[in-house]
Protein backbone atom coordinates (compact mmCIF):
# COMPACT_ATOMS: atom_id res chain seq x y z
CA UNK A 1 0.00 0.00 0.00
CA UNK A 2 1.10 3.58 -0.62
CA UNK A 3 -0.08 6.72 1.11
CA UNK A 4 -1.95 8.62 -1.59
CA UNK A 5 -3.72 11.97 -1.61
CA UNK A 6 -7.30 11.70 -2.84
CA UNK A 7 -10.42 13.83 -2.62
CA UNK A 8 -14.03 12.67 -2.60
CA UNK A 9 -15.75 15.96 -3.38
CA UNK A 10 -15.05 19.33 -4.98
CA UNK A 11 -13.86 21.92 -2.50
CA UNK A 12 -11.06 23.70 -0.68
CA UNK A 13 -7.77 22.22 0.55
CA UNK A 14 -9.55 20.48 3.41
CA UNK A 15 -11.20 17.95 1.05
CA UNK A 16 -7.83 16.26 0.42
CA UNK A 17 -7.24 13.08 2.40
CA UNK A 18 -4.14 10.91 2.82
CA UNK A 19 -5.30 7.34 2.25
CA UNK A 20 -3.65 3.94 1.83
CA UNK A 21 -4.05 2.85 -1.79
CA UNK A 22 -2.58 -0.06 -3.72
CA UNK A 23 -0.66 1.55 -6.62
CA UNK A 24 -0.89 -1.55 -8.82
CA UNK A 25 1.51 -2.75 -11.48
CA UNK A 26 2.64 -0.71 -14.48
CA UNK A 27 1.08 -1.62 -17.80
CA UNK A 28 2.51 -1.24 -21.30
CA UNK A 29 4.20 2.13 -21.67
CA UNK A 30 4.04 2.83 -17.93
CA UNK A 31 6.41 2.93 -14.96
CA UNK A 32 5.92 2.64 -11.22
CA UNK A 33 7.95 5.29 -9.42
CA UNK A 34 8.86 5.85 -5.81
CA UNK A 35 7.94 9.50 -5.38
CA UNK A 36 10.50 11.49 -3.38
CA UNK A 37 9.28 15.06 -4.03
CA UNK A 38 6.20 16.65 -5.60
CA UNK A 39 5.89 20.00 -7.34
CA UNK A 40 2.69 21.77 -6.27
CA UNK A 41 0.96 23.65 -9.08
CA UNK A 42 -2.11 25.87 -9.49
CA UNK A 43 -3.56 23.29 -11.87
CA UNK A 44 -4.07 20.94 -8.94
CA UNK A 45 -5.93 23.54 -6.88
CA UNK A 46 -8.10 24.43 -9.88
CA UNK A 47 -8.84 20.75 -10.55
CA UNK A 48 -9.74 20.21 -6.88
CA UNK A 49 -12.13 23.16 -6.88
CA UNK A 50 -13.80 22.21 -10.16
CA UNK A 51 -12.70 25.20 -12.23
CA UNK A 52 -9.85 23.63 -14.21
CA UNK A 53 -9.85 23.32 -18.00
CA UNK A 54 -11.18 19.78 -17.57
CA UNK A 55 -13.69 18.58 -14.96
CA UNK A 56 -13.23 15.81 -12.41
CA UNK A 57 -14.77 12.72 -13.99
CA UNK A 58 -14.99 10.41 -10.99
CA UNK A 59 -14.47 10.19 -7.24
CA UNK A 60 -12.33 9.49 -5.36
CA UNK A 61 -10.02 11.60 -7.50
CA UNK A 62 -6.25 11.96 -7.48
CA UNK A 63 -3.99 14.97 -7.87
CA UNK A 64 -0.51 15.85 -9.07
CA UNK A 65 1.33 16.07 -12.38
CA UNK A 66 4.92 16.95 -11.42
CA UNK A 67 7.35 14.97 -9.27
CA UNK A 68 10.81 13.49 -8.88
CA UNK A 69 11.68 10.02 -7.74
CA UNK A 70 13.17 6.66 -8.70
CA UNK A 71 11.70 4.01 -10.98
CA UNK A 72 10.75 0.82 -9.14
CA UNK A 73 9.36 -1.13 -12.10
CA UNK A 74 8.52 -0.66 -15.77
CA UNK A 75 5.71 -2.17 -17.78
CA UNK A 76 5.89 -4.46 -20.81
CA UNK A 77 7.68 -3.03 -23.82
CA UNK A 78 9.46 -0.23 -21.96
CA UNK A 79 13.11 -0.07 -23.02
CA UNK A 80 14.25 3.55 -22.54
CA UNK A 81 13.94 3.48 -18.74
CA UNK A 82 14.81 0.90 -16.12
CA UNK A 83 14.27 0.14 -12.46
CA UNK A 84 16.58 2.12 -10.18
CA UNK A 85 16.78 5.13 -12.52
CA UNK A 86 16.28 8.61 -11.05
CA UNK A 87 13.69 10.59 -13.01
CA UNK A 88 11.50 13.69 -13.06
CA UNK A 89 7.82 13.60 -14.03
CA UNK A 90 6.69 16.48 -16.26
CA UNK A 91 3.04 17.55 -16.58
CA UNK A 92 1.62 15.86 -19.67
CA UNK A 93 -1.39 13.83 -18.56
CA UNK A 94 -4.90 14.26 -17.23
CA UNK A 95 -5.36 14.06 -13.47
CA UNK A 96 -8.38 11.93 -14.29
CA UNK A 97 -5.93 9.27 -15.46
CA UNK A 98 -2.87 9.58 -13.19
CA UNK A 99 -1.75 11.43 -10.07
CA UNK A 100 1.60 11.75 -8.30
CA UNK A 101 0.52 13.04 -4.88
CA UNK A 102 1.56 9.71 -3.37
CA UNK A 103 4.41 7.66 -1.98
CA UNK A 104 4.38 5.52 -5.13
CA UNK A 105 2.59 6.21 -8.40
CA UNK A 106 2.20 4.82 -11.89
CA UNK A 107 2.82 7.24 -14.77
CA UNK A 108 3.34 6.96 -18.53
CA UNK A 109 7.03 6.73 -19.46
CA UNK A 110 6.40 9.45 -22.04
CA UNK A 111 6.31 12.00 -19.17
CA UNK A 112 9.65 10.97 -17.67
CA UNK A 113 12.95 12.80 -18.01
CA UNK A 114 16.21 11.32 -16.68
CA UNK A 115 17.36 13.13 -13.54
CA UNK A 116 21.15 13.64 -13.28
CA UNK A 117 22.88 12.62 -10.06
CA UNK A 118 23.65 16.23 -9.21
CA UNK A 119 19.95 17.20 -9.28
CA UNK A 120 18.27 16.29 -6.00
CA UNK A 121 14.61 15.32 -5.76
CA UNK A 122 13.36 18.71 -4.55
CA UNK A 123 15.07 20.48 -7.45
CA UNK A 124 13.93 17.79 -9.86
CA UNK A 125 10.32 18.39 -8.83
CA UNK A 126 10.60 22.18 -9.00
CA UNK A 127 12.31 23.02 -12.26
CA UNK A 128 10.59 21.43 -15.26
CA UNK A 129 7.03 22.74 -15.30
CA UNK A 130 8.02 26.41 -14.84
CA UNK A 131 10.83 26.42 -17.37
CA UNK A 132 9.10 24.25 -19.98
CA UNK A 133 6.07 26.54 -19.73
CA UNK A 134 8.21 29.62 -20.28
CA UNK A 135 10.27 27.97 -23.02
CA UNK A 136 7.22 26.81 -24.96
CA UNK A 137 5.44 30.14 -25.00
CA UNK A 138 8.52 32.29 -25.50
CA UNK A 139 10.59 30.18 -27.88
CA UNK A 140 8.46 27.54 -29.62
CA UNK A 141 5.27 29.56 -30.05
CA UNK A 142 5.99 33.24 -29.46
CA UNK A 143 9.43 33.60 -30.98
CA UNK A 144 10.66 36.15 -28.44
CA UNK A 145 13.74 37.94 -29.78
CA UNK A 146 16.55 39.98 -28.31
CA UNK A 147 15.34 43.48 -27.56
CA UNK A 148 11.68 42.54 -27.17
CA UNK A 149 9.84 43.83 -24.11
CA UNK A 150 7.85 41.11 -22.34
CA UNK A 151 5.36 41.79 -19.56
CA UNK A 152 4.85 38.97 -17.04
CA UNK A 153 2.14 39.11 -14.39
CA UNK A 154 1.90 36.85 -11.34
CA UNK A 155 5.65 37.37 -11.59
CA UNK A 156 6.56 35.87 -8.22
CA UNK A 157 5.10 32.48 -9.13
CA UNK A 158 7.41 29.70 -10.25
CA UNK A 159 6.34 30.21 -13.88
CA UNK A 160 6.67 33.98 -13.55
CA UNK A 161 10.23 33.68 -12.27
CA UNK A 162 11.11 31.16 -14.99
CA UNK A 163 9.71 33.59 -17.57
CA UNK A 164 11.91 36.38 -16.20
CA UNK A 165 14.99 34.14 -16.35
CA UNK A 166 14.11 32.90 -19.84
CA UNK A 167 13.49 36.40 -21.18
CA UNK A 168 16.92 37.47 -19.93
CA UNK A 169 18.55 34.45 -21.54
CA UNK A 170 16.92 35.38 -24.85
CA UNK A 171 18.10 38.97 -24.61
CA UNK A 172 14.60 40.34 -24.02
CA UNK A 173 13.58 42.89 -21.38
CA UNK A 174 11.27 41.40 -18.72
CA UNK A 175 8.78 43.72 -17.00
CA UNK A 176 7.36 41.99 -13.92
CA UNK A 177 3.85 42.74 -12.69
CA UNK A 178 2.88 41.81 -9.14
CA UNK A 179 -0.11 42.76 -7.04
CA UNK A 180 1.67 45.00 -4.53
CA UNK A 181 5.15 46.40 -4.16
CA UNK A 182 6.09 43.98 -1.36
CA UNK A 183 8.00 41.66 -3.71
CA UNK A 184 9.59 44.41 -5.81
CA UNK A 185 13.17 43.98 -4.54
CA UNK A 186 13.06 40.20 -4.81
CA UNK A 187 11.85 40.39 -8.40
CA UNK A 188 14.63 42.82 -9.27
CA UNK A 189 17.11 40.36 -7.75
CA UNK A 190 15.60 37.62 -9.93
CA UNK A 191 16.32 39.66 -13.06
CA UNK A 192 13.27 41.81 -13.73
CA UNK A 193 14.21 44.97 -15.62
CA UNK A 194 11.21 46.77 -14.12
CA UNK A 195 8.64 45.83 -11.49
CA UNK A 196 5.09 47.23 -11.56
CA UNK A 197 2.46 46.77 -8.85
CA UNK A 198 -1.01 46.31 -10.33
CA UNK A 199 -2.75 47.75 -7.25
CA UNK A 200 -0.50 50.80 -7.14
CA UNK A 201 0.66 51.56 -10.69
CA UNK A 202 -1.00 52.37 -14.00
CA UNK A 203 0.47 49.28 -15.63
CA UNK A 204 -0.38 50.09 -19.29
CA UNK A 205 0.72 53.69 -18.84
CA UNK A 206 4.01 52.66 -17.25
CA UNK A 207 4.73 50.07 -19.96
CA UNK A 208 4.04 52.60 -22.70
CA UNK A 209 6.32 55.09 -20.95
CA UNK A 210 9.08 52.49 -20.61
CA UNK A 211 8.88 51.68 -24.33
CA UNK A 212 8.65 55.21 -25.68
CA UNK A 213 4.95 54.77 -26.43
CA UNK A 214 5.43 51.60 -28.50
CA UNK A 215 4.18 49.02 -26.02
CA UNK A 216 5.40 45.51 -25.24
CA UNK A 217 5.84 42.88 -27.92
CA UNK A 218 4.46 40.22 -25.54
CA UNK A 219 2.28 40.00 -22.45
CA UNK A 220 2.22 36.70 -20.56
CA UNK A 221 -0.95 36.69 -18.49
CA UNK A 222 -1.41 34.03 -15.80
CA UNK A 223 -4.47 35.71 -14.28
CA UNK A 224 -6.87 36.24 -17.23
CA UNK A 225 -10.39 37.47 -16.50
CA UNK A 226 -11.49 41.09 -17.00
CA UNK A 227 -7.97 42.42 -16.37
CA UNK A 228 -6.81 41.18 -19.77
CA UNK A 229 -8.41 44.24 -21.36
CA UNK A 230 -6.24 46.55 -19.27
CA UNK A 231 -3.09 44.53 -19.95
CA UNK A 232 -3.82 44.54 -23.67
CA UNK A 233 -3.45 48.32 -23.69
CA UNK A 234 0.24 47.77 -22.92
CA UNK A 235 0.80 45.72 -26.10
CA UNK A 236 2.48 47.11 -29.19
CA UNK A 237 0.49 47.00 -32.45
CA UNK A 238 0.63 43.44 -33.73
CA UNK A 239 1.92 42.18 -30.37
CA UNK A 240 0.65 39.10 -28.56
CA UNK A 241 -1.11 38.44 -25.27
CA UNK A 242 -0.55 34.86 -24.09
CA UNK A 243 -3.14 33.54 -21.66
CA UNK A 244 -1.21 30.83 -19.84
CA UNK A 245 -3.19 30.72 -16.62
CA UNK A 246 -6.61 31.49 -15.22
CA UNK A 247 -5.99 32.51 -11.63
CA UNK A 248 -8.90 34.95 -11.63
CA UNK A 249 -11.43 32.19 -12.32
CA UNK A 250 -13.54 34.76 -14.18
CA UNK A 251 -14.68 34.97 -17.83
CA UNK A 252 -12.05 36.53 -20.08
CA UNK A 253 -13.15 39.03 -22.75
CA UNK A 254 -11.34 39.39 -26.05
CA UNK A 255 -9.79 42.88 -26.03
CA UNK A 256 -9.47 42.83 -29.80
CA UNK A 257 -13.17 43.64 -30.09
CA UNK A 258 -12.50 47.10 -28.65
CA UNK A 259 -12.27 49.21 -31.82
CA UNK A 260 -10.14 51.74 -29.98
CA UNK A 261 -7.38 49.15 -29.48
CA UNK A 262 -4.50 48.61 -31.90
CA UNK A 263 -4.50 45.20 -33.59
CA UNK A 264 -3.14 42.44 -31.37
CA UNK A 265 -2.99 38.67 -31.10
CA UNK A 266 -4.62 36.81 -28.22
CA UNK A 267 -3.56 33.22 -27.70
CA UNK A 268 -4.25 30.60 -25.07
CA UNK A 269 -1.36 28.33 -24.12
CA UNK A 270 -0.61 25.46 -21.75
CA UNK A 271 2.59 23.55 -21.07
CA UNK A 272 0.93 20.46 -22.56
CA UNK A 273 1.67 21.91 -26.00
CA UNK A 274 5.29 21.11 -25.21
CA UNK A 275 5.14 18.09 -22.92
CA UNK A 276 2.72 16.12 -25.11
CA UNK A 277 4.79 16.65 -28.27
CA UNK A 278 7.91 14.42 -28.15
CA UNK A 279 10.01 16.61 -30.43
CA UNK A 280 9.08 19.85 -28.68
CA UNK A 281 9.73 18.20 -25.31
CA UNK A 282 13.16 17.06 -26.51
CA UNK A 283 14.05 20.60 -27.58
CA UNK A 284 12.60 22.11 -24.40
CA UNK A 285 14.46 19.70 -22.15
CA UNK A 286 17.72 20.52 -23.94
CA UNK A 287 17.08 24.27 -23.61
CA UNK A 288 16.32 24.03 -19.89
CA UNK A 289 19.20 21.65 -19.20
CA UNK A 290 21.67 24.00 -20.87
CA UNK A 291 20.33 26.89 -18.79
CA UNK A 292 20.80 24.87 -15.62
CA UNK A 293 24.37 24.01 -16.61
CA UNK A 294 25.32 27.63 -17.19
CA UNK A 295 23.52 28.96 -14.13
CA UNK A 296 21.04 31.03 -16.16
CA UNK A 297 18.25 28.83 -14.76
CA UNK A 298 17.75 27.44 -11.29
CA UNK A 299 14.84 26.10 -9.29
CA UNK A 300 13.45 28.74 -6.93
CA UNK A 301 11.83 26.89 -4.02
CA UNK A 302 9.65 28.88 -1.64
CA UNK A 303 8.88 26.21 0.98
CA UNK A 304 9.05 22.45 1.38
CA UNK A 305 6.22 20.64 3.17
CA UNK A 306 6.01 16.97 4.20
CA UNK A 307 3.36 14.88 2.47
CA UNK A 308 1.38 14.81 5.71
CA UNK A 309 0.95 18.58 5.41
CA UNK A 310 -0.47 18.61 1.87
CA UNK A 311 -3.47 20.64 3.06
CA UNK A 312 -1.15 23.27 4.54
CA UNK A 313 0.88 23.31 1.30
CA UNK A 314 -2.26 24.11 -0.73
CA UNK A 315 -3.37 26.74 1.75
CA UNK A 316 0.04 28.37 1.44
CA UNK A 317 -0.26 28.35 -2.35
CA UNK A 318 -3.70 29.96 -2.17
CA UNK A 319 -2.36 32.67 0.16
CA UNK A 320 -0.39 34.09 -2.81
CA UNK A 321 2.48 35.01 -0.50
CA UNK A 322 5.04 32.62 -1.96
CA UNK A 323 7.96 33.46 -4.21
CA UNK A 324 8.75 30.49 -6.40
CA UNK A 325 7.80 26.84 -6.15
CA UNK A 326 6.09 25.00 -3.32
CA UNK A 327 7.41 21.44 -3.02
CA UNK A 328 6.13 18.51 -0.99
CA UNK A 329 8.72 16.06 0.33
CA UNK A 330 7.85 12.36 0.61
CA UNK A 331 9.71 10.51 3.35
CA UNK A 332 10.03 6.75 3.04
XYZ file of C-alpha atoms in Angstrom:
332
model
C 0.000 0.000 0.000
C 1.103 3.581 -0.620
C -0.077 6.721 1.112
C -1.946 8.617 -1.589
C -3.724 11.972 -1.607
C -7.302 11.704 -2.842
C -10.424 13.832 -2.621
C -14.028 12.666 -2.597
C -15.750 15.956 -3.380
C -15.055 19.327 -4.978
C -13.861 21.922 -2.501
C -11.057 23.695 -0.681
C -7.766 22.219 0.548
C -9.553 20.479 3.411
C -11.204 17.952 1.048
C -7.828 16.260 0.420
C -7.244 13.080 2.400
C -4.144 10.907 2.825
C -5.303 7.338 2.252
C -3.653 3.940 1.831
C -4.047 2.851 -1.790
C -2.578 -0.062 -3.721
C -0.657 1.546 -6.622
C -0.895 -1.552 -8.824
C 1.511 -2.751 -11.483
C 2.644 -0.706 -14.482
C 1.077 -1.619 -17.797
C 2.505 -1.237 -21.298
C 4.201 2.134 -21.668
C 4.044 2.832 -17.932
C 6.409 2.930 -14.961
C 5.918 2.639 -11.221
C 7.952 5.289 -9.417
C 8.864 5.853 -5.805
C 7.941 9.498 -5.377
C 10.499 11.490 -3.381
C 9.282 15.056 -4.031
C 6.201 16.646 -5.602
C 5.894 20.000 -7.344
C 2.693 21.768 -6.275
C 0.955 23.653 -9.083
C -2.105 25.873 -9.494
C -3.562 23.294 -11.871
C -4.072 20.937 -8.942
C -5.931 23.536 -6.877
C -8.105 24.431 -9.877
C -8.844 20.754 -10.546
C -9.739 20.211 -6.883
C -12.126 23.162 -6.881
C -13.800 22.212 -10.163
C -12.703 25.201 -12.234
C -9.848 23.631 -14.211
C -9.851 23.322 -18.005
C -11.176 19.781 -17.572
C -13.686 18.583 -14.960
C -13.231 15.811 -12.414
C -14.768 12.716 -13.992
C -14.988 10.412 -10.985
C -14.473 10.189 -7.237
C -12.328 9.493 -5.356
C -10.015 11.602 -7.502
C -6.247 11.955 -7.484
C -3.990 14.966 -7.867
C -0.515 15.849 -9.073
C 1.330 16.074 -12.382
C 4.925 16.949 -11.417
C 7.346 14.974 -9.273
C 10.806 13.490 -8.875
C 11.681 10.020 -7.740
C 13.166 6.656 -8.697
C 11.695 4.015 -10.984
C 10.755 0.819 -9.139
C 9.362 -1.127 -12.097
C 8.524 -0.660 -15.769
C 5.712 -2.166 -17.777
C 5.889 -4.460 -20.806
C 7.679 -3.034 -23.816
C 9.462 -0.231 -21.962
C 13.113 -0.072 -23.022
C 14.246 3.550 -22.537
C 13.938 3.475 -18.745
C 14.812 0.896 -16.124
C 14.268 0.145 -12.458
C 16.579 2.119 -10.185
C 16.784 5.132 -12.524
C 16.278 8.610 -11.052
C 13.689 10.592 -13.011
C 11.495 13.687 -13.056
C 7.820 13.601 -14.029
C 6.685 16.478 -16.263
C 3.035 17.554 -16.581
C 1.625 15.864 -19.673
C -1.391 13.825 -18.564
C -4.896 14.256 -17.235
C -5.356 14.059 -13.473
C -8.384 11.932 -14.287
C -5.925 9.267 -15.462
C -2.873 9.579 -13.186
C -1.753 11.428 -10.066
C 1.604 11.751 -8.302
C 0.520 13.037 -4.881
C 1.563 9.715 -3.373
C 4.415 7.659 -1.976
C 4.376 5.517 -5.126
C 2.593 6.208 -8.400
C 2.196 4.823 -11.891
C 2.821 7.244 -14.769
C 3.345 6.960 -18.533
C 7.027 6.727 -19.462
C 6.405 9.453 -22.035
C 6.308 11.998 -19.166
C 9.650 10.969 -17.670
C 12.950 12.800 -18.009
C 16.212 11.319 -16.683
C 17.364 13.133 -13.541
C 21.148 13.638 -13.281
C 22.882 12.615 -10.063
C 23.650 16.232 -9.208
C 19.946 17.196 -9.285
C 18.268 16.287 -6.005
C 14.608 15.323 -5.758
C 13.358 18.712 -4.549
C 15.074 20.483 -7.450
C 13.929 17.788 -9.861
C 10.316 18.392 -8.826
C 10.597 22.183 -8.996
C 12.310 23.019 -12.259
C 10.594 21.425 -15.259
C 7.026 22.743 -15.303
C 8.021 26.412 -14.839
C 10.833 26.424 -17.372
C 9.103 24.249 -19.976
C 6.074 26.535 -19.732
C 8.206 29.618 -20.279
C 10.271 27.966 -23.016
C 7.225 26.809 -24.959
C 5.435 30.141 -24.998
C 8.520 32.287 -25.504
C 10.585 30.175 -27.881
C 8.465 27.535 -29.624
C 5.274 29.559 -30.049
C 5.987 33.239 -29.464
C 9.429 33.602 -30.977
C 10.664 36.154 -28.436
C 13.741 37.940 -29.781
C 16.552 39.980 -28.307
C 15.341 43.482 -27.565
C 11.681 42.544 -27.168
C 9.843 43.826 -24.112
C 7.852 41.107 -22.345
C 5.360 41.792 -19.556
C 4.853 38.966 -17.045
C 2.138 39.111 -14.390
C 1.900 36.849 -11.340
C 5.650 37.368 -11.595
C 6.561 35.868 -8.220
C 5.095 32.478 -9.132
C 7.413 29.698 -10.249
C 6.337 30.205 -13.876
C 6.671 33.977 -13.553
C 10.226 33.678 -12.271
C 11.112 31.157 -14.993
C 9.707 33.591 -17.565
C 11.912 36.381 -16.204
C 14.991 34.143 -16.347
C 14.108 32.899 -19.841
C 13.495 36.404 -21.180
C 16.921 37.469 -19.934
C 18.552 34.455 -21.537
C 16.922 35.376 -24.854
C 18.102 38.971 -24.607
C 14.598 40.336 -24.020
C 13.576 42.889 -21.384
C 11.267 41.401 -18.723
C 8.779 43.718 -17.000
C 7.362 41.994 -13.924
C 3.853 42.737 -12.691
C 2.884 41.814 -9.143
C -0.114 42.758 -7.043
C 1.669 44.997 -4.531
C 5.152 46.404 -4.155
C 6.095 43.985 -1.361
C 8.002 41.663 -3.709
C 9.594 44.405 -5.810
C 13.166 43.976 -4.543
C 13.061 40.195 -4.811
C 11.854 40.385 -8.403
C 14.633 42.821 -9.266
C 17.110 40.357 -7.752
C 15.605 37.619 -9.933
C 16.323 39.657 -13.058
C 13.266 41.810 -13.729
C 14.214 44.967 -15.624
C 11.212 46.773 -14.123
C 8.637 45.833 -11.486
C 5.092 47.227 -11.561
C 2.459 46.767 -8.850
C -1.006 46.313 -10.331
C -2.746 47.748 -7.245
C -0.495 50.796 -7.140
C 0.657 51.562 -10.691
C -1.003 52.371 -13.996
C 0.472 49.281 -15.630
C -0.384 50.088 -19.286
C 0.723 53.688 -18.838
C 4.006 52.660 -17.254
C 4.728 50.068 -19.961
C 4.035 52.605 -22.701
C 6.319 55.092 -20.950
C 9.083 52.488 -20.614
C 8.880 51.679 -24.329
C 8.650 55.213 -25.681
C 4.954 54.775 -26.433
C 5.425 51.602 -28.497
C 4.182 49.025 -26.024
C 5.404 45.512 -25.242
C 5.838 42.883 -27.918
C 4.462 40.224 -25.541
C 2.284 39.999 -22.446
C 2.223 36.698 -20.557
C -0.952 36.690 -18.494
C -1.413 34.032 -15.805
C -4.470 35.710 -14.281
C -6.868 36.237 -17.230
C -10.390 37.474 -16.502
C -11.493 41.091 -17.003
C -7.969 42.419 -16.367
C -6.812 41.185 -19.766
C -8.412 44.243 -21.359
C -6.238 46.546 -19.267
C -3.085 44.530 -19.948
C -3.821 44.536 -23.671
C -3.452 48.323 -23.687
C 0.236 47.769 -22.920
C 0.799 45.725 -26.101
C 2.480 47.108 -29.187
C 0.490 46.999 -32.454
C 0.633 43.444 -33.729
C 1.922 42.180 -30.368
C 0.653 39.101 -28.557
C -1.113 38.440 -25.268
C -0.547 34.861 -24.094
C -3.140 33.545 -21.656
C -1.206 30.833 -19.844
C -3.188 30.724 -16.616
C -6.614 31.489 -15.216
C -5.986 32.508 -11.630
C -8.896 34.948 -11.633
C -11.435 32.187 -12.319
C -13.544 34.761 -14.181
C -14.675 34.968 -17.827
C -12.051 36.530 -20.080
C -13.153 39.032 -22.749
C -11.335 39.394 -26.055
C -9.790 42.877 -26.027
C -9.470 42.834 -29.799
C -13.168 43.645 -30.087
C -12.503 47.103 -28.653
C -12.273 49.207 -31.819
C -10.137 51.740 -29.976
C -7.380 49.154 -29.482
C -4.503 48.612 -31.897
C -4.499 45.197 -33.594
C -3.144 42.443 -31.367
C -2.991 38.672 -31.104
C -4.622 36.812 -28.223
C -3.561 33.219 -27.701
C -4.250 30.597 -25.070
C -1.360 28.333 -24.115
C -0.613 25.460 -21.753
C 2.586 23.550 -21.075
C 0.927 20.457 -22.561
C 1.666 21.911 -26.004
C 5.294 21.108 -25.211
C 5.137 18.091 -22.921
C 2.724 16.116 -25.108
C 4.794 16.650 -28.269
C 7.911 14.415 -28.149
C 10.013 16.610 -30.428
C 9.080 19.851 -28.677
C 9.726 18.201 -25.312
C 13.157 17.060 -26.514
C 14.050 20.601 -27.580
C 12.597 22.109 -24.404
C 14.458 19.696 -22.152
C 17.721 20.518 -23.944
C 17.080 24.266 -23.609
C 16.322 24.029 -19.891
C 19.203 21.645 -19.202
C 21.668 24.000 -20.873
C 20.327 26.892 -18.790
C 20.796 24.869 -15.625
C 24.367 24.008 -16.611
C 25.318 27.628 -17.192
C 23.516 28.959 -14.126
C 21.042 31.029 -16.155
C 18.251 28.832 -14.765
C 17.750 27.436 -11.291
C 14.839 26.103 -9.290
C 13.447 28.737 -6.933
C 11.830 26.892 -4.025
C 9.655 28.880 -1.637
C 8.879 26.215 0.983
C 9.052 22.449 1.383
C 6.215 20.641 3.173
C 6.014 16.966 4.201
C 3.357 14.882 2.469
C 1.380 14.808 5.708
C 0.952 18.583 5.406
C -0.467 18.610 1.870
C -3.471 20.637 3.058
C -1.151 23.272 4.540
C 0.875 23.313 1.297
C -2.255 24.106 -0.730
C -3.373 26.742 1.751
C 0.040 28.374 1.444
C -0.263 28.353 -2.346
C -3.698 29.957 -2.175
C -2.358 32.670 0.159
C -0.394 34.095 -2.809
C 2.483 35.009 -0.498
C 5.042 32.622 -1.959
C 7.956 33.463 -4.212
C 8.754 30.486 -6.405
C 7.797 26.841 -6.150
C 6.092 24.997 -3.319
C 7.410 21.439 -3.021
C 6.128 18.508 -0.987
C 8.723 16.057 0.326
C 7.851 12.356 0.611
C 9.709 10.514 3.352
C 10.032 6.752 3.045
